[in-house]
CSV table of C-alpha atoms in Angstrom, one decimal:
chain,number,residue,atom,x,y,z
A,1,UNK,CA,0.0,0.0,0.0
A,2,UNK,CA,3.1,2.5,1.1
A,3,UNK,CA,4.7,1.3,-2.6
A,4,UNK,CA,1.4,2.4,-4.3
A,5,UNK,CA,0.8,6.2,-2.4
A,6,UNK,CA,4.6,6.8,-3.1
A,7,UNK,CA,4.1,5.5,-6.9
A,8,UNK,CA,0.8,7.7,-7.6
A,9,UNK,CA,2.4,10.9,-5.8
A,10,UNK,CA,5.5,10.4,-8.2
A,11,UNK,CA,3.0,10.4,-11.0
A,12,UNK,CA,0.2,12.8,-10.2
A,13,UNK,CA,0.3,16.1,-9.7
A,14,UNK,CA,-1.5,18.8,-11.6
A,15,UNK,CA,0.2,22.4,-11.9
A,16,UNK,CA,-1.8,25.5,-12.9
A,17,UNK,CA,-2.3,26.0,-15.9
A,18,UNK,CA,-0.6,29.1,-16.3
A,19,UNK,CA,2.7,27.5,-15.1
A,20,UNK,CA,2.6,25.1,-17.9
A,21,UNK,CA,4.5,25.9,-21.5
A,22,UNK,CA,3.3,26.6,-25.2
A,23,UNK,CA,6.4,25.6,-28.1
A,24,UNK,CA,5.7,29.3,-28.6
A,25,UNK,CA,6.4,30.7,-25.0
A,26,UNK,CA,9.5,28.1,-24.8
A,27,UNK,CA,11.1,29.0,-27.9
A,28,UNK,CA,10.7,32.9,-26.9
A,29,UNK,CA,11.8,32.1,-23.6
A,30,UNK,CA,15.4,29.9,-24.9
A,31,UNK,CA,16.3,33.1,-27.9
A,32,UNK,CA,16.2,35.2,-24.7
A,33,UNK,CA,18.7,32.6,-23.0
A,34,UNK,CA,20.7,32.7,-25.9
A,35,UNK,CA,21.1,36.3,-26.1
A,36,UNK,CA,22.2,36.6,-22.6
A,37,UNK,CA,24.7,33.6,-22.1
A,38,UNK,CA,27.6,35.1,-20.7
A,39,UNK,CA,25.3,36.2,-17.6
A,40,UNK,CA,24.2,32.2,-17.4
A,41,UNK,CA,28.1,31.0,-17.6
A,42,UNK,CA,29.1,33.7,-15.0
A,43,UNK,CA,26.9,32.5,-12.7
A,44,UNK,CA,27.8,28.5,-13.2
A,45,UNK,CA,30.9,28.3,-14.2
A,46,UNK,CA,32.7,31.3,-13.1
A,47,UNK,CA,33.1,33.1,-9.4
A,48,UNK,CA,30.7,35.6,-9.7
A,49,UNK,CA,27.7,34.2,-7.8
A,50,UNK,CA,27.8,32.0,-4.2
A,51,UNK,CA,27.0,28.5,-5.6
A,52,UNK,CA,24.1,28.5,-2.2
A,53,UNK,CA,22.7,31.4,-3.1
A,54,UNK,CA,22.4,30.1,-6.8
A,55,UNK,CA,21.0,27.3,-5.6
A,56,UNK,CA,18.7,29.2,-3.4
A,57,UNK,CA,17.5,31.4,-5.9
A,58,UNK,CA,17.0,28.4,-8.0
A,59,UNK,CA,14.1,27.1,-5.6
A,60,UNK,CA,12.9,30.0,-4.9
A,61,UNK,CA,12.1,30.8,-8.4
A,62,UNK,CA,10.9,26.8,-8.8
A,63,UNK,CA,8.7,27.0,-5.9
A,64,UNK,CA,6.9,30.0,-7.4
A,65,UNK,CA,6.3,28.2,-10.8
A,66,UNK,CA,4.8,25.4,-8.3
A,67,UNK,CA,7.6,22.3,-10.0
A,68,UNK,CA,7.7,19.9,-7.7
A,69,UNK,CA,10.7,18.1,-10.5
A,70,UNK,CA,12.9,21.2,-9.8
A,71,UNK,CA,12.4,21.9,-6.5
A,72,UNK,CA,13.2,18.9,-5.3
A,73,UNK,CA,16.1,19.0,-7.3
A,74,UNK,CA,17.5,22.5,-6.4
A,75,UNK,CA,16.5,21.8,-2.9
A,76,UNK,CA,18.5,18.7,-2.4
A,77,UNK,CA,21.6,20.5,-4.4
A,78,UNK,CA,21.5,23.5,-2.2
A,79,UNK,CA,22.0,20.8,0.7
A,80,UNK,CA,24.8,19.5,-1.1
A,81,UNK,CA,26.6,22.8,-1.1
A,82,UNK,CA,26.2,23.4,2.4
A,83,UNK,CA,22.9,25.1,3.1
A,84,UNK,CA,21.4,24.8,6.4
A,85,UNK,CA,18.2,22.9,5.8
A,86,UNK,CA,16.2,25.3,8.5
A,87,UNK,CA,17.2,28.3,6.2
A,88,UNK,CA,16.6,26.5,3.0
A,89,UNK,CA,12.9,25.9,4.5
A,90,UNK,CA,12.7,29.2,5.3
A,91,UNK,CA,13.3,30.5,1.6
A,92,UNK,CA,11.0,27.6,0.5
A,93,UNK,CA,8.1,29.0,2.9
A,94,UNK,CA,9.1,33.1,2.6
A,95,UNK,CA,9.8,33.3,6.0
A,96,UNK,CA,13.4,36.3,6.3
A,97,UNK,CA,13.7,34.5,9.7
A,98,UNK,CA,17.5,33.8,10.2
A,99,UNK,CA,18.3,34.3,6.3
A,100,UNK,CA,20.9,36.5,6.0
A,101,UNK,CA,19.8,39.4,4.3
A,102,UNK,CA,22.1,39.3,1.2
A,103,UNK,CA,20.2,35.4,0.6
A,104,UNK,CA,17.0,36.6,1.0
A,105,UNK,CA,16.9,39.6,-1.1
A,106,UNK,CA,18.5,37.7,-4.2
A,107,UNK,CA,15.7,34.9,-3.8
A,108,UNK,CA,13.1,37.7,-3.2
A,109,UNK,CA,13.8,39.4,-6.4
A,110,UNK,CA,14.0,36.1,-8.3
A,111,UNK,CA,10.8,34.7,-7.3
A,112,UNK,CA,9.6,38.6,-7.7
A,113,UNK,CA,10.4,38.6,-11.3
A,114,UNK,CA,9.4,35.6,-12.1
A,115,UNK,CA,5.7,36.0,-10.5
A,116,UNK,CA,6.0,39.1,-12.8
A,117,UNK,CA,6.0,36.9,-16.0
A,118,UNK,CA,9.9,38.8,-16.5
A,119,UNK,CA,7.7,41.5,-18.0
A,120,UNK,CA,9.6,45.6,-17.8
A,121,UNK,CA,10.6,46.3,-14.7
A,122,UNK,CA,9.3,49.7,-13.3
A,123,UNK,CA,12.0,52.0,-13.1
A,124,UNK,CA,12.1,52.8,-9.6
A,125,UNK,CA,12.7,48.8,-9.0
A,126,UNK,CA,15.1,48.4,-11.4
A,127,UNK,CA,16.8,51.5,-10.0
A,128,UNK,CA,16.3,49.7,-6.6
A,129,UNK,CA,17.4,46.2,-7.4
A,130,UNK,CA,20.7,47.6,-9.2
A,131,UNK,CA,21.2,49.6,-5.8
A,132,UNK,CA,20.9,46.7,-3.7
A,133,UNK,CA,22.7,44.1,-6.0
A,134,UNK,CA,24.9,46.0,-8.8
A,135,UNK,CA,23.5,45.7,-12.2
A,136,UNK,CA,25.7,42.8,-12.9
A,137,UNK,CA,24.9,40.8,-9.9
A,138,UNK,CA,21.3,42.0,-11.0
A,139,UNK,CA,21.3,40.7,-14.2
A,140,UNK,CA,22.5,37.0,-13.1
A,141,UNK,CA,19.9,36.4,-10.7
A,142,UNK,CA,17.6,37.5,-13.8
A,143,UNK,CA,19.2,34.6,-15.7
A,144,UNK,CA,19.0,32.3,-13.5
A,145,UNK,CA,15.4,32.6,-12.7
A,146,UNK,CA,15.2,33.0,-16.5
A,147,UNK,CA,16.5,29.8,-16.9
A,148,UNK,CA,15.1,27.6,-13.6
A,149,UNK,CA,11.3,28.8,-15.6
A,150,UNK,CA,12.1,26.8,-18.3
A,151,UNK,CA,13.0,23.7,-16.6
A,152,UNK,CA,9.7,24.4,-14.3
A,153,UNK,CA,7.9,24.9,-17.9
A,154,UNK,CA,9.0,22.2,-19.5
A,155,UNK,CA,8.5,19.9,-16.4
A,156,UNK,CA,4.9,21.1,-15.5
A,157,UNK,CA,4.1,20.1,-19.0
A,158,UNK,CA,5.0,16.9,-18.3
A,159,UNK,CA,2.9,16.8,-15.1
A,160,UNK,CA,0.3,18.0,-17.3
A,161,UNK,CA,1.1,15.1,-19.4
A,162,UNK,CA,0.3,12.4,-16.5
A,163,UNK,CA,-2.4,14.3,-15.3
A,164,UNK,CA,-4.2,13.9,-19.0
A,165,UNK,CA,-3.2,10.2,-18.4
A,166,UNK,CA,-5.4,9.9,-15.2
A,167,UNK,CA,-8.3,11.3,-17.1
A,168,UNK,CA,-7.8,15.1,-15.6
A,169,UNK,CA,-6.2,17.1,-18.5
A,170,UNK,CA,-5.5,20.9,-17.5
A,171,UNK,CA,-8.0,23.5,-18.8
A,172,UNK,CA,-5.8,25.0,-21.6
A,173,UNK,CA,-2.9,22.6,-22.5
A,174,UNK,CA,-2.3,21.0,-25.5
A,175,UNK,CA,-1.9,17.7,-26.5
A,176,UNK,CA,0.6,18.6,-28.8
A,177,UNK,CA,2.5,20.9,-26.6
A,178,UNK,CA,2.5,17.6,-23.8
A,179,UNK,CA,4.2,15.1,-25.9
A,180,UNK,CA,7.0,17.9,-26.9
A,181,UNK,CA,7.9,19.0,-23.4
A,182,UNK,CA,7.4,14.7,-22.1
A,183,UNK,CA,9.8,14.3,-24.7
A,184,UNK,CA,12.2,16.9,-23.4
A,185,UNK,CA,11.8,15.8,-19.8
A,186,UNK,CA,12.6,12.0,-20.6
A,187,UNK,CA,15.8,13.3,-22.1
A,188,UNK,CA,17.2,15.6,-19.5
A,189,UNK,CA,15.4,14.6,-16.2
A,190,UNK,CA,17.0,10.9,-15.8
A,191,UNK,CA,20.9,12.4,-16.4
A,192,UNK,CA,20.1,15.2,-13.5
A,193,UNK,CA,18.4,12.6,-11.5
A,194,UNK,CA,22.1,10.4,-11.9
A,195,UNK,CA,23.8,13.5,-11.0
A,196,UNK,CA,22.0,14.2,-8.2
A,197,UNK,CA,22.3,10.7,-6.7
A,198,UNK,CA,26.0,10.7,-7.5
A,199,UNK,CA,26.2,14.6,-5.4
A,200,UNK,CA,23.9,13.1,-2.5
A,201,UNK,CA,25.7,9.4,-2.0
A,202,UNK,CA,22.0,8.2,-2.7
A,203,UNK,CA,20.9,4.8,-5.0
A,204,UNK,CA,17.8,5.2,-7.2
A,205,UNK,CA,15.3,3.8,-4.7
A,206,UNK,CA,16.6,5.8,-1.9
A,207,UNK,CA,16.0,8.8,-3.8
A,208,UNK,CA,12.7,7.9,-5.7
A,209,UNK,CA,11.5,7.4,-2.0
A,210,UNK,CA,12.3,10.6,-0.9
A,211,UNK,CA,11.1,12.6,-3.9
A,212,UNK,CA,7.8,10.6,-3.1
A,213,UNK,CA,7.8,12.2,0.6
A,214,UNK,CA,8.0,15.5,-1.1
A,215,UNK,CA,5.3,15.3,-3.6
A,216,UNK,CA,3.3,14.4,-1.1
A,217,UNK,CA,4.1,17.6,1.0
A,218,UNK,CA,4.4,19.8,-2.2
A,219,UNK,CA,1.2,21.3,-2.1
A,220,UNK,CA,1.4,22.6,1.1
A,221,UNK,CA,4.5,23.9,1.0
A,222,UNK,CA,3.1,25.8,-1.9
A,223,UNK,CA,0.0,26.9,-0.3
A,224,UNK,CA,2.2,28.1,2.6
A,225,UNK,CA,4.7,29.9,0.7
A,226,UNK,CA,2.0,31.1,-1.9
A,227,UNK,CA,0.4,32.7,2.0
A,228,UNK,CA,3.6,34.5,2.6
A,229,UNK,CA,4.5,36.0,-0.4
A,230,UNK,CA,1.1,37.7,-0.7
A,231,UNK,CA,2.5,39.7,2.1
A,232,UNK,CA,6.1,39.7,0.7
């Protein structure tokens, strides 16, 4: 019975619909990736962004999009790299208790921006956010919440995808815009998944088990975070 609850909270979960992708909204969204990949390889590869706060940012932004794929997996990496798990919870829930402030602000912004579609930013916060950050800084927490909502696109889709399986399609998606991103997730998500195990010390069922235990909690930890923000 525990094998067939962990199974179907693997499988089912249904995103909102507006958190889910068109071919047309993806392909918009990767030219503007393109465009600005220096920001994307200063912030992986080179030394100009904490690897915890990238991390961090990286749920943040994947909790707002409400992927439980990539906030399990940021979630678990920022672990990996050192982050206390009390102030990780914390960022999950939008709770500035005990996260230092320089943390906080960058996941803030990125989950701000991203709840924002990455539509123009009014002036007086863009003026505000180079302040606090430096444009440069600035701009790579922009690319990496950029890029983290097209993973959380492109994995929601896929949720949609099982979720048309159980006989509940989303309002809105496309079959035809579900078997491109499936097809995308079956290529990329089993190498991260490897990569992840590898980082954590973990075997496959160890970690299928506890991405089970966090499906399950998912939706309220979105419903909770989703509470605090609206006061953020």
């Amino acid at each position: 019975m525990l094998e067939q609850q962990q199974a179907r909270s693997i499988r089912f979960h249904s995103p909102h619909p507006s958190k889910t992708y068109t071919i047309g909204r993806f392909l918009g969204d990767v030219r503007w990736l393109v465009t600005h990949v220096d920001a994307l390889v200063g912030a992986y590869l080179g030394d100009e962004i904490d690897p915890q706060i990238r991390e961090e940012v990286l749920t943040a932004v994947s909790f707002e999009n409400a992927c439980r794929w990539c906030s399990f997996m940021h979630s678990e990496w920022a672990l990996e790299l050192g982050v206390d798990s009390e102030e990780l919870e914390h960022i999950e829930r939008l709770n500035p208790s005990g996260v230092p402030f320089e943390r906080w602000a960058a996941a803030l912004f990125a989950r701000h921006r991203a709840a924002q579609g990455f539509g123009p930013m009014p002036p007086d916060f863009e003026v505000e956010a180079s302040e606090l950050f430096g444009e440069r800084h600035r701009d790579l927490i922009e690319a990496l919440a950029r890029m983290i909502s097209v993973a959380n696109g492109v994995s929601n889709t896929f949720d949609a995808f099982l979720a048309r399986l159980d006989g509940k399609p989303l309002p809105g998606s496309r079959l035809r815009d579900e078997l491109f991103f499936s097809a995308l997730f079956a290529a990329a998500a089993p190498w991260a998944a490897v990569a992840l195990a590898v980082m954590r010390g973990e075997g496959p069922l160890e970690l299928r088990e506890k991405f089970a235990d966090f499906s399950r909690r998912f939706e309220d930890l979105l419903r909770r975070g989703r509470m605090a923000f609206a006061g953020a």
